[in-house]
Coordinates of C-alpha atoms in Angstrom, one line a residue:
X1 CA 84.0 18.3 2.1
X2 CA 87.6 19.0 2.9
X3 CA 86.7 22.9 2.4
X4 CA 84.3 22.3 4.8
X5 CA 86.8 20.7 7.2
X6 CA 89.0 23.2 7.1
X7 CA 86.6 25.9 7.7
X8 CA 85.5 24.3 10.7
X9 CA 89.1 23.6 12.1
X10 CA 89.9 27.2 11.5
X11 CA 86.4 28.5 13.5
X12 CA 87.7 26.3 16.2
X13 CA 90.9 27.6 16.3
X14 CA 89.2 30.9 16.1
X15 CA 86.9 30.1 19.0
X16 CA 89.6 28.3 20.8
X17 CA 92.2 31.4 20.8
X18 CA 89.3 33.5 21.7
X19 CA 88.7 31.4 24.7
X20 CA 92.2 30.9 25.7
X21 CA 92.9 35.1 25.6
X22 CA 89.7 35.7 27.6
X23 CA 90.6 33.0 30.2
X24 CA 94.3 34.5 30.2
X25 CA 92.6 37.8 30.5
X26 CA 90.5 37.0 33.3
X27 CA 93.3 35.3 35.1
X28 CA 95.5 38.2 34.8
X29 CA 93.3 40.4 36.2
X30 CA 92.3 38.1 39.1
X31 CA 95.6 37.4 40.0
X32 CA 96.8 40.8 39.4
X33 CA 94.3 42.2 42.4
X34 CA 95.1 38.9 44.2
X35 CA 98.7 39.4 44.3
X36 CA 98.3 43.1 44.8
X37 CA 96.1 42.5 48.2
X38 CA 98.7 39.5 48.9
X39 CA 101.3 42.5 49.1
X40 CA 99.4 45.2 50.8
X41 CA 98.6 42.3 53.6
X42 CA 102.7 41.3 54.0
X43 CA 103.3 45.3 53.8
X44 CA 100.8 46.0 56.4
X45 CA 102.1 42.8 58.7
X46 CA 105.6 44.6 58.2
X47 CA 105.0 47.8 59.2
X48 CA 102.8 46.7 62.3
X49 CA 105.6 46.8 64.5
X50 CA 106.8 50.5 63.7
X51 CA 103.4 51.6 63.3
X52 CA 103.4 50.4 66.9
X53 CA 106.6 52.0 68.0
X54 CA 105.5 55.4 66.3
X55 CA 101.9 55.4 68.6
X56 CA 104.1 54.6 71.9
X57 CA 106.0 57.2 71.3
X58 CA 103.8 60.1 70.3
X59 CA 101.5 58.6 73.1
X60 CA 105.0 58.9 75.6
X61 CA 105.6 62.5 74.2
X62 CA 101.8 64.0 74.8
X63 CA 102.1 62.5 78.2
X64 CA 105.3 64.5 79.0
X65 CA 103.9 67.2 77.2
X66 CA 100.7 67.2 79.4
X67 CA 102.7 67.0 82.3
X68 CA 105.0 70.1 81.9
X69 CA 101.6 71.8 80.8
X70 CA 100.3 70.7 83.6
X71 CA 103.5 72.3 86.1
X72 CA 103.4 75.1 83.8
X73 CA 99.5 75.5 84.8
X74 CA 100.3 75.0 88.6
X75 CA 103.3 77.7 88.7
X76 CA 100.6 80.2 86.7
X77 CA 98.4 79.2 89.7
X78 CA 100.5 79.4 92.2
X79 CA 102.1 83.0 90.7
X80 CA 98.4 84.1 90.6
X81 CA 97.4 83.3 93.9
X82 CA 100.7 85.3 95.3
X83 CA 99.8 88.2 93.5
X84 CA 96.3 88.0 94.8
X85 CA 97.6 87.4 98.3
X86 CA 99.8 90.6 97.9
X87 CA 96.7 92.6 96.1
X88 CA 93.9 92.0 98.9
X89 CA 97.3 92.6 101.8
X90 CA 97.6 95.8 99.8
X91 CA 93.6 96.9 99.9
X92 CA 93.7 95.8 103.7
X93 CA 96.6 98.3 104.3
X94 CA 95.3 101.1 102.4
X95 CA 92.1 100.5 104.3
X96 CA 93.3 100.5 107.5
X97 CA 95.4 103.6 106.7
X98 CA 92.1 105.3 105.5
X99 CA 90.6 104.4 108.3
X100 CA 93.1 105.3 110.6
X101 CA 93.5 108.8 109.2
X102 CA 89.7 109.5 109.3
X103 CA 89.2 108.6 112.9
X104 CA 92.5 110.8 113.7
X105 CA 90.6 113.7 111.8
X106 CA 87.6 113.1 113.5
X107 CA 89.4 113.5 117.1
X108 CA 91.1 116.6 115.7
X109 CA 87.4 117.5 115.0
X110 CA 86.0 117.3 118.3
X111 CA 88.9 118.9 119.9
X112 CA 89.1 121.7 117.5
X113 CA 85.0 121.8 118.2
X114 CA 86.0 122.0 122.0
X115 CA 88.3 124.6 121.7
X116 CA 85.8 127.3 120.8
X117 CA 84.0 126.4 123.9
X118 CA 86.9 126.9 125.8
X119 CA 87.9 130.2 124.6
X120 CA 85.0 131.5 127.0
X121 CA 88.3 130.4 129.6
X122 CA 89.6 134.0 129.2
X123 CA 92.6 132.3 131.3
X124 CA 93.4 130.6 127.8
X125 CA 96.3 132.5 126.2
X126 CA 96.2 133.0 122.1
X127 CA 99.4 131.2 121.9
X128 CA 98.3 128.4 123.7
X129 CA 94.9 128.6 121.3
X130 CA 97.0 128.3 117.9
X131 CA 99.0 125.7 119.4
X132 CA 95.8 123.5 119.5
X133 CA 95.2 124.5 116.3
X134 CA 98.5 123.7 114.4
X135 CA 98.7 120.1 116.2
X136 CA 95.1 119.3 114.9
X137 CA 95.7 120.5 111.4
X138 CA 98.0 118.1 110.6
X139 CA 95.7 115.5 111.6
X140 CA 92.8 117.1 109.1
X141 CA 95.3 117.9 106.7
X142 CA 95.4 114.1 105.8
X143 CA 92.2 113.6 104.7
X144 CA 92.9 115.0 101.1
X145 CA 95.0 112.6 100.8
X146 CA 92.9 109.4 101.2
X147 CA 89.1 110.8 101.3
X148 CA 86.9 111.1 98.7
X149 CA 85.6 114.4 96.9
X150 CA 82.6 113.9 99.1
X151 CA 84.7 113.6 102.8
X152 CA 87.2 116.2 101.5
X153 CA 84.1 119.2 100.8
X154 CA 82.9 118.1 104.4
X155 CA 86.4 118.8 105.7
X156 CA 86.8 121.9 104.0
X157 CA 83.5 122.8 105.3
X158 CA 84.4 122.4 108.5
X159 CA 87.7 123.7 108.6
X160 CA 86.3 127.0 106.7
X161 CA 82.9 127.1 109.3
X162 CA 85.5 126.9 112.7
X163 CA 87.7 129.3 111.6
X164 CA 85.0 132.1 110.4
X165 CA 83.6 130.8 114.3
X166 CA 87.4 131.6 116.0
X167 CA 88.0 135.1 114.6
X168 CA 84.7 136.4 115.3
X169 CA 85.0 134.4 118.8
X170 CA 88.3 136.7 118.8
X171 CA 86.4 139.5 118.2
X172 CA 84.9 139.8 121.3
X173 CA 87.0 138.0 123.7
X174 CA 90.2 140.9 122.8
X175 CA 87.7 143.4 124.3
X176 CA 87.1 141.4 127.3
X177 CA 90.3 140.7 127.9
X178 CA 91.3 144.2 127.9
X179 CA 88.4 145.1 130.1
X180 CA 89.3 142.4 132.6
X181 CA 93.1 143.3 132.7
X182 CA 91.9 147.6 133.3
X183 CA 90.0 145.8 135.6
X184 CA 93.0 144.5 137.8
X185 CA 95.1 147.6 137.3
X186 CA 92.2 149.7 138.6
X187 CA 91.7 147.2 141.4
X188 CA 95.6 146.9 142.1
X189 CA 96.1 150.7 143.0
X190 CA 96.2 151.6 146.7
X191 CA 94.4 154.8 145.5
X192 CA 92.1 155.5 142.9
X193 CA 91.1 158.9 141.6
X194 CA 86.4 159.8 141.7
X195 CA 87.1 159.0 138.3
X196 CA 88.8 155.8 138.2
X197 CA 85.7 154.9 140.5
X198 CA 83.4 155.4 138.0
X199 CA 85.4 153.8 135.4
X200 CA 85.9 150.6 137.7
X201 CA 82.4 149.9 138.6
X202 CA 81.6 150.5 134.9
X203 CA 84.0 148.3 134.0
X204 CA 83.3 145.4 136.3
X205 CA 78.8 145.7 135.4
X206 CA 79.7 145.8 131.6
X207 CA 82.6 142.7 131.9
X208 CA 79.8 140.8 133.6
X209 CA 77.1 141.0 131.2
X210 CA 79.8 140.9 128.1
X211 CA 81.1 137.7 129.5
X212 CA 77.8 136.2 129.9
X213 CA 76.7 137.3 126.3
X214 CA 80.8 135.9 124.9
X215 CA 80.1 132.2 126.9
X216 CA 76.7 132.2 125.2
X217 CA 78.1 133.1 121.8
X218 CA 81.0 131.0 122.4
X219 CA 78.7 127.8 123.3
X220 CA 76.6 128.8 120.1
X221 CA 79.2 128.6 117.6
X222 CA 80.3 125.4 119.6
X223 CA 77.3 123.9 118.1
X224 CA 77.6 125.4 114.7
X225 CA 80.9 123.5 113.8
X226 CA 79.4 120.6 115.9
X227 CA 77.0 120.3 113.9
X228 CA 79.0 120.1 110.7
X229 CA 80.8 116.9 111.5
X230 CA 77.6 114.8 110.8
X231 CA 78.3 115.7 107.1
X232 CA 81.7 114.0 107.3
X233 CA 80.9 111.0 109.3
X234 CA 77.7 110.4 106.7
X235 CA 80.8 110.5 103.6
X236 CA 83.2 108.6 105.8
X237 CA 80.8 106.1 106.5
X238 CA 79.7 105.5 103.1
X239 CA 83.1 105.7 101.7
X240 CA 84.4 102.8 104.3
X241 CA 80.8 100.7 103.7
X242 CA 79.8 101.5 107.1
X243 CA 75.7 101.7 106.7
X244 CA 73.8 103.3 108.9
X245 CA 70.5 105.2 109.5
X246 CA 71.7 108.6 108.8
X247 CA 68.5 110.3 109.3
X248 CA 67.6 108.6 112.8
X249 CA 71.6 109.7 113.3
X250 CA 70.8 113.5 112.9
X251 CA 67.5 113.2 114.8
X252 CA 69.3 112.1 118.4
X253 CA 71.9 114.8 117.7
X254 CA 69.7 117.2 117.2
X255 CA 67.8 116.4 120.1
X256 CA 70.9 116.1 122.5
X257 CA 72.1 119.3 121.1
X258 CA 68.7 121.4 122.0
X259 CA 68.8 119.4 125.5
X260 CA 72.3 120.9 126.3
X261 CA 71.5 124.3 125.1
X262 CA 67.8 124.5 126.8
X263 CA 70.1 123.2 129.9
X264 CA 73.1 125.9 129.5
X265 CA 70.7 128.9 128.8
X266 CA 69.0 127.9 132.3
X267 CA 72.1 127.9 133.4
X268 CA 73.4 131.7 132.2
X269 CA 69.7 132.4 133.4
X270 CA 70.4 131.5 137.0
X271 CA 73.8 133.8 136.8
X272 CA 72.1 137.2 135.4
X273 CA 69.6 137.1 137.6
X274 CA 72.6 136.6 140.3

């Protein structure tokens, strides 16, 4: 019986210690988390406050930082609206120079143009001729400056077409003017010789109808060169954006031109038959 006893009071020590350790166990555990979350909370309530401090003052520091980007953007702006300012001022220039040197060439063209009609003025001295000629060529001269490939051929076109029209315009006004200047010596003597006669009145029927033929030659190459300026104003045109109905263009001119050559034919007419 007392064996038995005993067993039983050791089981239940056994069992007791048993239940104690798992109870202590438990405990530990559960107070172990418990005191670890009790000092992550006081931790956290600490460092509230320069948690706090460190947000203001990144928050403080990306708004000065967005403000100098923000200057640093306006002055970029600003430097970029000056160097467009200065950029379009600059095209505007350069356009108005272009512009300025192809309407000067284009006057240098008409008076060039002009001055073949003229040379039928057998008053007009050659010096007096390639004075005209040197002022104007300055003007022209420009062109290859500014102009494109396209209104730099129709200058050189021009320029080569109205000097191949002077020379041979030359050509026939140095006999003229010879004949015109016998002419006054013959007429000038107090006495002529039978054959100085002859000579005069030869003289004065050939200068007549020579003259006629050099004004109609002189009128036709007129138009020749004339003609050639519609090639440059097409290029200049386009070059500068200046649209316009080329076609309808060269149509009037063509039609003006044939008017004032049907009207200065009639006109030699009327003298011949004179």
């Amino acid at each position: 019986m007392e064996k038995y006893l005993l067993a039983e009071f050791i089981k239940l020590g056994l069992f007791s210690t048993v239940v104690v350790c798992s109870v202590c166990f438990i405990l530990k555990k559960y107070m172990s988390g418990y005191l670890d979350q009790k000092s992550k909370n006081l931790a956290t309530k600490e460092d509230v406050g320069a948690i706090t401090h460190i947000v203001e003052k990144i928050k403080t520091e990306n708004a000065h930082l967005l403000e100098d980007l923000k200057a640093e953007h306006a002055k970029k702006l600003e430097e970029i609206r000056k160097e467009n300012q200065l950029f379009v001022s600059t095209l505007d220039k350069h356009l108005d120079l272009k512009i300025k040197i192809f309407t000067d060439a284009m006057e240098s063209f008409t008076v060039l143009t002009n001055s073949l009609a003229n040379l039928c003025k057998l008053s007009l001295t050659e010096s007096e001729f390639t004075s005209v000629i040197e002022k104007e060529v300055k003007s022209i001269s420009k062109v290859k400056i500014v102009g494109s490939v396209e209104t730099c051929i129709a200058t050189v076109e021009f320029m080569t077409a109205f000097n191949c029209a002077s020379l041979e315009l030359q050509k026939h006004r140095t006999p003229l003017i010879i004949c015109i200047d016998r002419i006054n010596y013959l007429e000038g003597k107090n006495k002529l010789e039978i054959f100085e006669r002859e000579e005069l009145e030869q003289l004065i029927t050939s200068e007549q109808t020579d003259y006629i033929n050099f004004t109609a030659l002189c009128m036709e190459k007129y138009n020749e060169v004339a003609n050639l300026t519609k090639r440059y104003v097409n290029s200049v045109r386009e070059e500068l954006g200046l649209k316009i109905n080329f076609d309808e263009l060269t149509s009037t001119e063509v039609e003006s031109s044939k008017a004032l050559k049907d009207s200065f034919e009639s006109f030699l007419g009327g003298i011949s038959k004179n």
